[in-house]
């Protein structure tokens, strides 16, 4: 009998129901809707990868700029030896003319003289006036009429040293030079010609005679006699380079190039110039080199990411704000309010956004809007043109939600309309809004990069990933300086992919049936 009683007690204990208290660790855990969304999100490997990519971009852009030793508009320089056009040289083989004091010798008389010279005639006539041509020396002629000298024609040029040389002295000097004389008189004074064709009045150099004409490229530059002599000697010796030390003791190198088509010489001056350290290759000082303005590329990428991300977030915020307000009103009130707002949406959909932005960008260029103000306008324009899609999304969701029982309850409780829309309807649309806004961030960053690349977005000195890639307009830069544009392109790719992966993950997390 005792054995049977023991068996019954065991059965009763086995059939007894087990109960747990609310603080018992063995109870079944029930997750909240938010926790379920987070759990489903982190199960998505691509979404987690997107989060990591965005985290890296945010740390790189916002923290990297703070620890960078350089500023976004800090420029670096280097000394570089550059050859610049300095002067042009012509060997004078054509006749030049100087009229005597108080006389005229115009282009018609010059042409008549040339014709007589070619025919080797001693006279020519013009308007019933006879002109006599007298050979004063080699390639040196005087033209007179009725015993009065009108002008001289010459190929050797008299260059003044200081005061301008009068006509009589020029005539006497050229006559002596072309006849091989070493002394002459003019105006009651005696002059001599030395071996270098200097015109000396005693010990004073009044000028010199040469067939070379040296003309500086830049206005206001004076070329010394010593330089002209060394240049002439170099040309006569057919040398392509020579070195000259100026009066300050600075040494310059010069290149002399002859152009057979124009029969002129080009003189280029080489000197150390303080220039931008453009396109410096990656090294210890600049890990990603420098751009065309001599700015550190890594620092520009950091600040550029900051600008691109901020513009993306602000534009999406403006779109969401306008879209939620108008979509909420259209979906809740319906009727003529819905019809009016939807027609406005249709109008905005018909606006060609890119041509309009290009026109506005050109207008801001013409008005010379400051870069910071321009960036503000860019965000406002992009946000103002992008709200219709969010408006339609919010309207569609509210149209279905306003017929639910909880909305009937809010109406029965006498809750005011604004509270019904923004307290009870809009929060139920937030999951779809988060997904849409996350996906829009990537497209907004791409749009900003495209506009900046076209030169109508973010302007110098501010950096963005788009205007950094602007240098790719030059094929030489694209093929030889990869460090200027490839890193910016990689940053754009990572950021946009990150937002897209996160957007896909959020969509699947909020609505898991989408994956079925």
Short mmCIF file of C-alpha atoms in Angstrom, two decimals:
data_model
loop_
_atom_site.label_atom_id
_atom_site.label_comp_id
_atom_site.label_asym_id
_atom_site.label_seq_id
_atom_site.Cartn_x
_atom_site.Cartn_y
_atom_site.Cartn_z
CA UNK A 1 0.00 0.00 0.00
CA UNK A 2 2.83 2.40 0.76
CA UNK A 3 4.39 1.76 -2.64
CA UNK A 4 1.18 2.68 -4.46
CA UNK A 5 0.80 5.89 -2.49
CA UNK A 6 4.36 6.91 -3.44
CA UNK A 7 3.60 6.34 -7.15
CA UNK A 8 0.47 8.54 -6.97
CA UNK A 9 2.41 11.36 -5.30
CA UNK A 10 5.06 11.20 -8.01
CA UNK A 11 2.40 11.43 -10.72
CA UNK A 12 0.77 14.37 -9.00
CA UNK A 13 4.07 16.16 -8.82
CA UNK A 14 4.74 15.41 -12.48
CA UNK A 15 1.34 16.73 -13.55
CA UNK A 16 1.64 19.90 -11.46
CA UNK A 17 1.82 23.09 -13.62
CA UNK A 18 5.03 25.11 -13.44
CA UNK A 19 4.50 28.89 -12.91
CA UNK A 20 7.02 31.70 -13.22
CA UNK A 21 7.07 35.15 -11.69
CA UNK A 22 7.61 38.38 -13.68
CA UNK A 23 11.23 38.70 -12.34
CA UNK A 24 12.07 35.08 -13.11
CA UNK A 25 14.97 34.90 -15.59
CA UNK A 26 13.42 31.83 -17.19
CA UNK A 27 10.33 33.66 -18.43
CA UNK A 28 9.83 34.21 -22.17
CA UNK A 29 11.22 37.56 -23.33
CA UNK A 30 8.98 39.64 -25.62
CA UNK A 31 10.74 42.30 -27.74
CA UNK A 32 9.25 45.72 -28.41
CA UNK A 33 8.56 46.75 -32.05
CA UNK A 34 11.57 49.04 -31.98
CA UNK A 35 13.82 46.30 -30.67
CA UNK A 36 12.53 43.95 -33.36
CA UNK A 37 13.40 46.51 -36.04
CA UNK A 38 16.91 46.93 -34.62
CA UNK A 39 17.37 43.16 -34.39
CA UNK A 40 16.26 42.62 -37.99
CA UNK A 41 18.47 45.52 -39.12
CA UNK A 42 21.64 44.14 -37.53
CA UNK A 43 20.94 40.71 -38.99
CA UNK A 44 21.34 42.26 -42.42
CA UNK A 45 25.06 42.10 -43.20
CA UNK A 46 24.90 44.69 -45.98
CA UNK A 47 23.13 47.12 -43.65
CA UNK A 48 25.82 46.64 -41.01
CA UNK A 49 28.49 47.13 -43.66
CA UNK A 50 26.75 50.34 -44.73
CA UNK A 51 26.73 51.58 -41.13
CA UNK A 52 30.46 50.91 -40.85
CA UNK A 53 31.13 52.71 -44.15
CA UNK A 54 29.14 55.76 -43.02
CA UNK A 55 30.84 55.76 -39.63
CA UNK A 56 34.23 55.74 -41.32
CA UNK A 57 33.19 58.64 -43.59
CA UNK A 58 31.85 60.69 -40.68
CA UNK A 59 34.98 60.14 -38.59
CA UNK A 60 37.18 60.91 -41.60
CA UNK A 61 35.30 64.11 -42.49
CA UNK A 62 34.41 65.63 -39.12
CA UNK A 63 37.18 64.38 -36.84
CA UNK A 64 39.92 64.15 -39.47
CA UNK A 65 39.54 67.83 -40.31
CA UNK A 66 40.05 68.73 -36.65
CA UNK A 67 43.31 66.79 -36.26
CA UNK A 68 44.74 67.72 -39.65
CA UNK A 69 47.75 70.07 -39.30
CA UNK A 70 46.65 72.01 -42.39
CA UNK A 71 43.69 74.20 -43.22
CA UNK A 72 41.33 73.50 -46.10
CA UNK A 73 42.49 76.64 -47.97
CA UNK A 74 46.15 76.59 -46.87
CA UNK A 75 48.43 76.81 -49.89
CA UNK A 76 51.99 75.54 -50.20
CA UNK A 77 54.73 76.98 -52.39
CA UNK A 78 58.03 75.99 -53.90
CA UNK A 79 60.83 77.63 -55.85
CA UNK A 80 60.92 76.60 -59.47
CA UNK A 81 63.14 77.60 -62.36
CA UNK A 82 60.87 78.86 -65.12
CA UNK A 83 61.61 80.15 -68.60
CA UNK A 84 59.49 83.18 -69.47
CA UNK A 85 59.31 85.28 -72.62
CA UNK A 86 61.56 88.25 -72.00
CA UNK A 87 62.23 90.05 -75.29
CA UNK A 88 62.05 89.85 -79.05
CA UNK A 89 65.04 90.59 -81.31
CA UNK A 90 64.94 91.74 -84.90
CA UNK A 91 67.95 92.21 -87.20
CA UNK A 92 67.05 95.29 -89.15
CA UNK A 93 67.44 94.63 -92.88
CA UNK A 94 64.82 97.11 -94.02
CA UNK A 95 65.13 100.84 -94.44
CA UNK A 96 63.94 103.06 -91.65
CA UNK A 97 63.26 106.75 -92.08
CA UNK A 98 63.72 109.88 -90.01
CA UNK A 99 62.45 113.22 -91.27
CA UNK A 100 64.58 116.34 -90.84
CA UNK A 101 63.49 118.97 -88.38
CA UNK A 102 60.38 120.75 -89.68
CA UNK A 103 60.00 118.37 -92.67
CA UNK A 104 57.58 115.55 -93.56
CA UNK A 105 58.34 112.29 -95.26
CA UNK A 106 55.13 110.26 -95.43
CA UNK A 107 54.51 106.67 -96.52
CA UNK A 108 53.95 107.63 -100.19
CA UNK A 109 57.38 109.25 -100.43
CA UNK A 110 58.89 106.25 -98.63
CA UNK A 111 57.37 103.93 -101.25
CA UNK A 112 58.67 106.19 -104.05
CA UNK A 113 62.14 106.05 -102.52
CA UNK A 114 62.02 102.23 -102.31
CA UNK A 115 61.12 102.04 -105.98
CA UNK A 116 63.96 104.39 -106.95
CA UNK A 117 66.38 102.38 -104.76
CA UNK A 118 65.42 99.13 -106.45
CA UNK A 119 65.86 100.69 -109.90
CA UNK A 120 69.11 102.31 -108.73
CA UNK A 121 67.84 105.74 -109.76
CA UNK A 122 69.09 108.96 -108.17
CA UNK A 123 65.79 110.85 -108.46
CA UNK A 124 62.04 110.28 -108.30
CA UNK A 125 59.05 112.54 -108.80
CA UNK A 126 55.82 112.99 -106.90
CA UNK A 127 53.19 115.67 -107.60
CA UNK A 128 55.48 117.55 -110.00
CA UNK A 129 58.21 117.74 -107.36
CA UNK A 130 61.60 116.19 -108.03
CA UNK A 131 63.41 114.48 -105.16
CA UNK A 132 67.13 113.72 -105.18
CA UNK A 133 68.51 110.50 -103.60
CA UNK A 134 72.10 110.71 -102.38
CA UNK A 135 74.08 107.71 -101.18
CA UNK A 136 75.84 108.92 -98.03
CA UNK A 137 77.31 105.52 -97.11
CA UNK A 138 76.61 101.78 -97.15
CA UNK A 139 72.82 101.32 -96.83
CA UNK A 140 72.52 104.99 -95.89
CA UNK A 141 70.79 107.59 -98.11
CA UNK A 142 69.58 111.14 -97.83
CA UNK A 143 66.53 112.47 -99.68
CA UNK A 144 66.39 116.16 -100.57
CA UNK A 145 64.42 118.53 -102.79
CA UNK A 146 65.70 121.79 -104.24
CA UNK A 147 68.79 121.63 -102.05
CA UNK A 148 66.84 121.05 -98.79
CA UNK A 149 67.33 117.73 -96.97
CA UNK A 150 63.97 116.18 -96.18
CA UNK A 151 64.86 112.84 -94.58
CA UNK A 152 67.38 110.04 -94.25
CA UNK A 153 66.93 106.33 -94.98
CA UNK A 154 69.11 103.92 -92.99
CA UNK A 155 69.44 100.31 -91.79
CA UNK A 156 71.88 100.91 -88.94
CA UNK A 157 69.98 102.23 -85.94
CA UNK A 158 71.24 104.93 -83.59
CA UNK A 159 70.26 104.15 -79.99
CA UNK A 160 70.36 106.98 -77.48
CA UNK A 161 72.03 106.73 -74.09
CA UNK A 162 70.10 109.22 -71.99
CA UNK A 163 68.99 112.30 -73.91
CA UNK A 164 67.40 111.94 -77.34
CA UNK A 165 69.84 112.34 -80.24
CA UNK A 166 68.98 115.24 -82.59
CA UNK A 167 68.64 114.75 -86.36
CA UNK A 168 71.93 116.43 -87.30
CA UNK A 169 73.94 114.27 -84.88
CA UNK A 170 72.17 111.14 -86.05
CA UNK A 171 72.92 112.00 -89.69
CA UNK A 172 76.61 112.71 -89.02
CA UNK A 173 77.04 109.58 -86.87
CA UNK A 174 75.46 107.29 -89.46
CA UNK A 175 77.49 108.83 -92.24
CA UNK A 176 80.73 108.31 -90.32
CA UNK A 177 79.81 104.75 -89.33
CA UNK A 178 78.77 103.62 -92.82
CA UNK A 179 81.97 105.08 -94.31
CA UNK A 180 84.23 103.52 -91.69
CA UNK A 181 85.28 106.83 -90.12
CA UNK A 182 86.22 107.06 -86.44
CA UNK A 183 85.54 110.77 -85.87
CA UNK A 184 83.13 113.42 -87.10
CA UNK A 185 81.72 116.83 -86.22
CA UNK A 186 78.14 117.93 -85.67
CA UNK A 187 76.70 121.20 -84.36
CA UNK A 188 80.17 122.60 -83.67
CA UNK A 189 81.15 119.64 -81.43
CA UNK A 190 83.61 116.82 -82.12
CA UNK A 191 82.62 113.17 -81.73
CA UNK A 192 84.39 109.85 -82.06
CA UNK A 193 83.27 106.28 -82.82
CA UNK A 194 85.01 103.48 -80.92
CA UNK A 195 85.28 99.80 -81.84
CA UNK A 196 81.89 99.07 -80.27
CA UNK A 197 80.22 101.78 -82.40
CA UNK A 198 79.74 104.01 -79.35
CA UNK A 199 79.17 107.70 -80.12
CA UNK A 200 81.51 109.57 -77.76
CA UNK A 201 81.48 113.26 -76.99
CA UNK A 202 84.72 113.46 -75.10
CA UNK A 203 84.30 110.79 -72.42
CA UNK A 204 80.50 110.91 -72.51
CA UNK A 205 78.63 108.19 -74.40
CA UNK A 206 75.76 109.81 -76.29
CA UNK A 207 74.60 106.59 -77.96
CA UNK A 208 75.60 103.60 -80.01
CA UNK A 209 74.88 102.19 -83.47
CA UNK A 210 73.54 98.69 -84.05
CA UNK A 211 71.37 96.79 -86.51
CA UNK A 212 69.66 94.76 -83.80
CA UNK A 213 66.37 95.95 -82.30
CA UNK A 214 65.58 94.47 -78.86
CA UNK A 215 62.00 94.94 -77.66
CA UNK A 216 60.97 93.81 -74.14
CA UNK A 217 57.77 91.76 -73.83
CA UNK A 218 56.52 93.58 -70.72
CA UNK A 219 55.91 97.31 -70.72
CA UNK A 220 58.16 99.39 -68.50
CA UNK A 221 61.11 96.99 -68.67
CA UNK A 222 64.38 98.71 -69.58
CA UNK A 223 67.03 96.62 -71.31
CA UNK A 224 70.59 97.73 -70.63
CA UNK A 225 73.23 98.32 -73.26
CA UNK A 226 75.43 95.59 -71.78
CA UNK A 227 72.65 93.04 -72.13
CA UNK A 228 72.03 94.04 -75.74
CA UNK A 229 75.71 93.64 -76.54
CA UNK A 230 75.91 90.19 -74.97
CA UNK A 231 72.70 89.20 -76.71
CA UNK A 232 74.04 90.42 -80.06
CA UNK A 233 77.29 88.56 -79.53
CA UNK A 234 75.36 85.39 -78.72
CA UNK A 235 73.25 85.72 -81.86
CA UNK A 236 76.30 86.36 -84.05
CA UNK A 237 77.98 83.29 -82.53
CA UNK A 238 74.77 81.27 -83.13
CA UNK A 239 74.58 80.32 -79.44
CA UNK A 240 71.24 79.13 -78.07
CA UNK A 241 71.98 79.97 -74.42
CA UNK A 242 73.94 82.55 -72.50
CA UNK A 243 74.21 83.77 -68.91
CA UNK A 244 73.95 87.40 -67.89
CA UNK A 245 74.51 89.09 -64.53
CA UNK A 246 72.44 92.25 -64.08
CA UNK A 247 73.39 95.41 -62.20
CA UNK A 248 72.11 93.95 -58.89
CA UNK A 249 74.44 90.97 -59.23
CA UNK A 250 71.60 88.51 -59.94
CA UNK A 251 72.50 85.85 -62.47
CA UNK A 252 69.94 84.83 -65.08
CA UNK A 253 70.07 82.27 -67.84
CA UNK A 254 68.62 83.05 -71.25
CA UNK A 255 67.50 80.94 -74.20
CA UNK A 256 67.69 82.41 -77.71
CA UNK A 257 65.45 80.83 -80.34
CA UNK A 258 65.37 81.79 -84.02
CA UNK A 259 62.08 81.63 -85.92
CA UNK A 260 62.79 81.25 -89.67
CA UNK A 261 59.21 82.17 -90.62
CA UNK A 262 59.36 85.62 -89.03
CA UNK A 263 63.19 85.90 -89.17
CA UNK A 264 63.12 87.07 -85.54
CA UNK A 265 64.72 85.84 -82.35
CA UNK A 266 62.85 85.04 -79.18
CA UNK A 267 64.61 85.53 -75.83
CA UNK A 268 63.37 83.62 -72.78
CA UNK A 269 64.59 84.38 -69.28
CA UNK A 270 65.02 81.68 -66.67
CA UNK A 271 64.83 82.54 -62.99
CA UNK A 272 63.76 81.05 -59.69
CA UNK A 273 60.07 81.78 -59.16
CA UNK A 274 58.01 81.28 -56.01
CA UNK A 275 55.04 79.28 -57.31
CA UNK A 276 52.27 77.04 -55.99
CA UNK A 277 53.46 73.56 -55.10
CA UNK A 278 51.00 72.19 -57.65
CA UNK A 279 50.47 68.46 -58.14
CA UNK A 280 53.19 67.47 -55.70
CA UNK A 281 53.35 63.69 -55.48
CA UNK A 282 52.28 61.88 -52.29
CA UNK A 283 54.95 61.94 -49.60
CA UNK A 284 55.55 62.42 -45.90
CA UNK A 285 54.45 66.05 -45.88
CA UNK A 286 51.37 65.44 -48.05
CA UNK A 287 50.09 61.87 -47.89
CA UNK A 288 47.90 62.33 -50.96
CA UNK A 289 49.93 65.05 -52.64
CA UNK A 290 48.64 68.52 -53.53
CA UNK A 291 46.13 69.88 -56.04
CA UNK A 292 46.51 72.53 -58.74
CA UNK A 293 46.39 75.32 -56.12
CA UNK A 294 49.11 73.75 -53.96
CA UNK A 295 46.65 72.61 -51.25
CA UNK A 296 46.96 69.38 -49.29
CA UNK A 297 44.68 66.81 -50.93
CA UNK A 298 44.02 64.74 -47.81
CA UNK A 299 42.88 67.82 -45.87
CA UNK A 300 40.72 68.96 -48.79
CA UNK A 301 39.09 65.52 -48.87
CA UNK A 302 38.28 65.75 -45.15
CA UNK A 303 36.73 69.20 -45.39
CA UNK A 304 35.10 68.27 -48.69
CA UNK A 305 33.38 65.30 -47.04
CA UNK A 306 32.14 67.57 -44.28
CA UNK A 307 30.61 69.99 -46.80
CA UNK A 308 29.08 67.24 -48.96
CA UNK A 309 27.53 65.43 -45.98
CA UNK A 310 26.20 68.62 -44.38
CA UNK A 311 24.64 69.72 -47.66
CA UNK A 312 23.06 66.28 -48.06
CA UNK A 313 21.53 66.29 -44.58
CA UNK A 314 20.26 69.88 -44.75
CA UNK A 315 18.72 69.38 -48.21
CA UNK A 316 16.94 66.20 -47.06
CA UNK A 317 15.76 67.99 -43.91
CA UNK A 318 14.25 70.81 -46.00
CA UNK A 319 12.61 68.30 -48.34
CA UNK A 320 11.20 66.32 -45.41
CA UNK A 321 9.91 69.39 -43.58
CA UNK A 322 8.02 70.73 -46.59
CA UNK A 323 6.88 67.27 -47.68
CA UNK A 324 5.54 66.25 -44.27
CA UNK A 325 3.56 69.49 -43.78
CA UNK A 326 2.00 69.56 -47.25
CA UNK A 327 1.53 65.79 -47.46
CA UNK A 328 -0.08 65.71 -44.02
CA UNK A 329 -2.52 68.48 -44.92
CA UNK A 330 -3.37 66.92 -48.28
CA UNK A 331 -3.89 63.44 -46.86
CA UNK A 332 -5.95 64.47 -43.85
CA UNK A 333 -8.26 67.12 -45.31
CA UNK A 334 -8.62 65.68 -48.82
CA UNK A 335 -11.11 67.34 -51.18
CA UNK A 336 -10.03 70.74 -52.55
CA UNK A 337 -7.00 70.97 -50.22
CA UNK A 338 -5.69 67.65 -51.54
CA UNK A 339 -6.47 68.63 -55.11
CA UNK A 340 -4.67 71.99 -54.78
CA UNK A 341 -1.53 70.55 -53.16
CA UNK A 342 -1.34 67.69 -55.69
CA UNK A 343 -1.57 70.11 -58.60
CA UNK A 344 1.31 72.09 -57.09
CA UNK A 345 3.23 68.82 -56.84
CA UNK A 346 2.51 68.13 -60.52
CA UNK A 347 3.82 71.58 -61.44
CA UNK A 348 7.06 70.97 -59.54
CA UNK A 349 7.46 67.60 -61.24
CA UNK A 350 7.28 69.40 -64.61
CA UNK A 351 10.08 71.84 -63.71
CA UNK A 352 13.39 70.82 -65.39
CA UNK A 353 15.53 70.88 -62.24
CA UNK A 354 19.04 70.60 -63.72
CA UNK A 355 18.65 73.38 -66.36
CA UNK A 356 17.05 75.62 -63.72
CA UNK A 357 19.93 75.03 -61.30
CA UNK A 358 22.46 75.71 -64.07
CA UNK A 359 20.73 79.02 -64.88
CA UNK A 360 20.64 80.04 -61.22
CA UNK A 361 24.30 79.05 -60.82
CA UNK A 362 25.27 81.18 -63.83
CA UNK A 363 23.27 84.08 -62.39
CA UNK A 364 25.13 83.78 -59.08
CA UNK A 365 28.42 83.73 -61.01
CA UNK A 366 27.44 86.93 -62.79
CA UNK A 367 26.45 88.59 -59.49
CA UNK A 368 29.70 87.33 -57.88
CA UNK A 369 27.89 85.81 -54.88
CA UNK A 370 30.25 84.91 -52.05
CA UNK A 371 31.08 81.16 -51.79
CA UNK A 372 29.51 80.77 -48.34
CA UNK A 373 26.27 82.51 -49.37
CA UNK A 374 26.28 80.55 -52.59
CA UNK A 375 26.44 77.26 -50.65
CA UNK A 376 23.42 78.35 -48.58
CA UNK A 377 21.46 79.17 -51.76
CA UNK A 378 22.43 75.81 -53.25
CA UNK A 379 20.99 73.94 -50.26
CA UNK A 380 17.77 75.98 -50.39
CA UNK A 381 17.33 75.39 -54.13
CA UNK A 382 17.93 71.64 -53.94
CA UNK A 383 15.62 71.30 -50.94
CA UNK A 384 12.88 73.39 -52.52
CA UNK A 385 12.95 71.31 -55.71
CA UNK A 386 13.01 67.90 -53.98
CA UNK A 387 9.97 67.89 -51.66
CA UNK A 388 7.22 66.61 -54.06
CA UNK A 389 8.26 62.94 -53.75
CA UNK A 390 8.05 63.02 -49.94
CA UNK A 391 4.73 64.88 -50.12
CA UNK A 392 3.21 62.09 -52.21
CA UNK A 393 4.56 59.43 -49.85
CA UNK A 394 3.15 61.12 -46.73
CA UNK A 395 -0.20 61.82 -48.42
CA UNK A 396 -0.60 58.22 -49.51
CA UNK A 397 0.18 56.85 -46.05
CA UNK A 398 -2.16 59.30 -44.29
CA UNK A 399 -5.01 58.57 -46.69
CA UNK A 400 -4.95 54.97 -45.50
CA UNK A 401 -4.32 55.77 -41.84
CA UNK A 402 -7.04 58.40 -41.34
CA UNK A 403 -9.78 55.77 -41.68
CA UNK A 404 -8.36 53.60 -38.89
CA UNK A 405 -10.17 53.15 -35.56
CA UNK A 406 -7.61 55.13 -33.53
CA UNK A 407 -8.30 58.20 -35.69
CA UNK A 408 -12.02 57.82 -35.03
CA UNK A 409 -11.17 57.71 -31.34
CA UNK A 410 -9.14 60.91 -31.53
CA UNK A 411 -12.03 62.65 -33.27
CA UNK A 412 -14.46 61.41 -30.62
CA UNK A 413 -12.14 62.70 -27.87
CA UNK A 414 -12.21 66.18 -29.41
CA UNK A 415 -8.47 66.37 -30.10
CA UNK A 416 -7.66 69.34 -32.28
CA UNK A 417 -6.80 68.77 -35.96
CA UNK A 418 -3.12 69.78 -35.77
CA UNK A 419 -2.55 67.30 -32.94
CA UNK A 420 -4.32 64.53 -34.85
CA UNK A 421 -2.06 65.05 -37.86
CA UNK A 422 1.31 65.61 -36.23
CA UNK A 423 0.84 63.55 -33.05
CA UNK A 424 -1.07 60.52 -34.28
CA UNK A 425 -0.74 60.32 -38.08
CA UNK A 426 2.77 61.53 -38.87
CA UNK A 427 4.51 59.23 -36.31
CA UNK A 428 2.99 56.25 -38.13
CA UNK A 429 4.62 57.47 -41.37
CA UNK A 430 8.08 57.92 -39.82
CA UNK A 431 9.36 54.40 -40.66
CA UNK A 432 8.72 54.97 -44.37
CA UNK A 433 10.11 58.50 -44.09
CA UNK A 434 13.35 57.24 -42.53
CA UNK A 435 13.85 54.78 -45.38
CA UNK A 436 13.08 57.39 -48.06
CA UNK A 437 15.29 60.05 -46.49
CA UNK A 438 18.19 57.63 -46.09
CA UNK A 439 17.96 56.64 -49.75
CA UNK A 440 17.65 60.33 -50.75
CA UNK A 441 20.87 61.28 -48.95
CA UNK A 442 22.99 59.33 -51.43
CA UNK A 443 21.29 60.86 -54.48
CA UNK A 444 21.56 64.36 -52.97
CA UNK A 445 25.31 63.97 -52.43
CA UNK A 446 25.68 62.77 -56.03
CA UNK A 447 23.67 65.79 -57.25
CA UNK A 448 25.85 68.20 -55.26
CA UNK A 449 29.00 66.53 -56.60
CA UNK A 450 27.68 66.80 -60.17
CA UNK A 451 26.85 70.49 -59.80
CA UNK A 452 30.21 71.25 -58.18
CA UNK A 453 31.97 69.34 -60.95
CA UNK A 454 30.16 71.49 -63.51
CA UNK A 455 31.31 74.61 -61.64
CA UNK A 456 27.88 75.75 -60.44
CA UNK A 457 27.94 74.19 -56.97
CA UNK A 458 30.36 74.71 -54.09
CA UNK A 459 33.01 77.27 -54.99
CA UNK A 460 36.65 77.81 -54.02
CA UNK A 461 37.99 78.11 -51.32
CA UNK A 462 35.42 75.68 -49.88
CA UNK A 463 36.05 72.06 -50.77
CA UNK A 464 33.56 69.37 -51.69
CA UNK A 465 34.09 65.99 -53.26
CA UNK A 466 32.52 67.32 -56.44
CA UNK A 467 34.69 70.39 -57.00
CA UNK A 468 37.81 68.38 -56.07
CA UNK A 469 37.14 66.15 -59.10
CA UNK A 470 36.81 69.25 -61.32
CA UNK A 471 40.49 68.89 -62.26
CA UNK A 472 39.54 65.81 -64.28
CA UNK A 473 38.45 68.24 -67.02
CA UNK A 474 42.10 68.11 -68.06
CA UNK A 475 42.99 64.77 -69.66
CA UNK A 476 46.64 65.21 -68.71
CA UNK A 477 45.73 65.55 -65.02
CA UNK A 478 43.44 62.54 -65.23
CA UNK A 479 46.16 60.31 -66.65
CA UNK A 480 49.18 61.59 -64.71
CA UNK A 481 47.87 62.76 -61.32
CA UNK A 482 45.59 59.97 -60.08
CA UNK A 483 45.87 61.18 -56.47
CA UNK A 484 43.87 64.31 -57.33
CA UNK A 485 40.59 62.66 -58.31
CA UNK A 486 40.57 58.93 -57.50
CA UNK A 487 40.45 59.39 -53.66
CA UNK A 488 37.53 61.83 -53.98
CA UNK A 489 35.72 59.38 -56.23
CA UNK A 490 36.31 56.57 -53.72
CA UNK A 491 34.94 58.73 -50.88
CA UNK A 492 31.83 59.47 -52.94
CA UNK A 493 31.40 55.78 -53.73
CA UNK A 494 31.74 54.71 -50.08
CA UNK A 495 29.34 57.38 -48.77
CA UNK A 496 26.62 56.78 -51.37
CA UNK A 497 26.90 52.98 -51.10
CA UNK A 498 26.75 53.28 -47.32
CA UNK A 499 23.52 55.29 -47.42
CA UNK A 500 21.99 52.90 -49.95
CA UNK A 501 22.92 49.81 -47.90
CA UNK A 502 21.51 51.39 -44.73
CA UNK A 503 18.35 52.42 -46.58
CA UNK A 504 17.81 48.89 -47.90
CA UNK A 505 18.44 47.49 -44.41
CA UNK A 506 15.93 49.85 -42.82
CA UNK A 507 13.32 49.04 -45.44
CA UNK A 508 13.66 45.32 -44.79
CA UNK A 509 13.71 45.86 -41.02
CA UNK A 510 10.53 47.97 -40.94
CA UNK A 511 8.68 45.72 -43.39
CA UNK A 512 10.13 42.17 -43.31
CA UNK A 513 7.44 41.00 -45.76
CA UNK A 514 9.33 42.90 -48.49
CA UNK A 515 11.92 40.10 -48.52
CA UNK A 516 9.37 37.35 -49.15
#
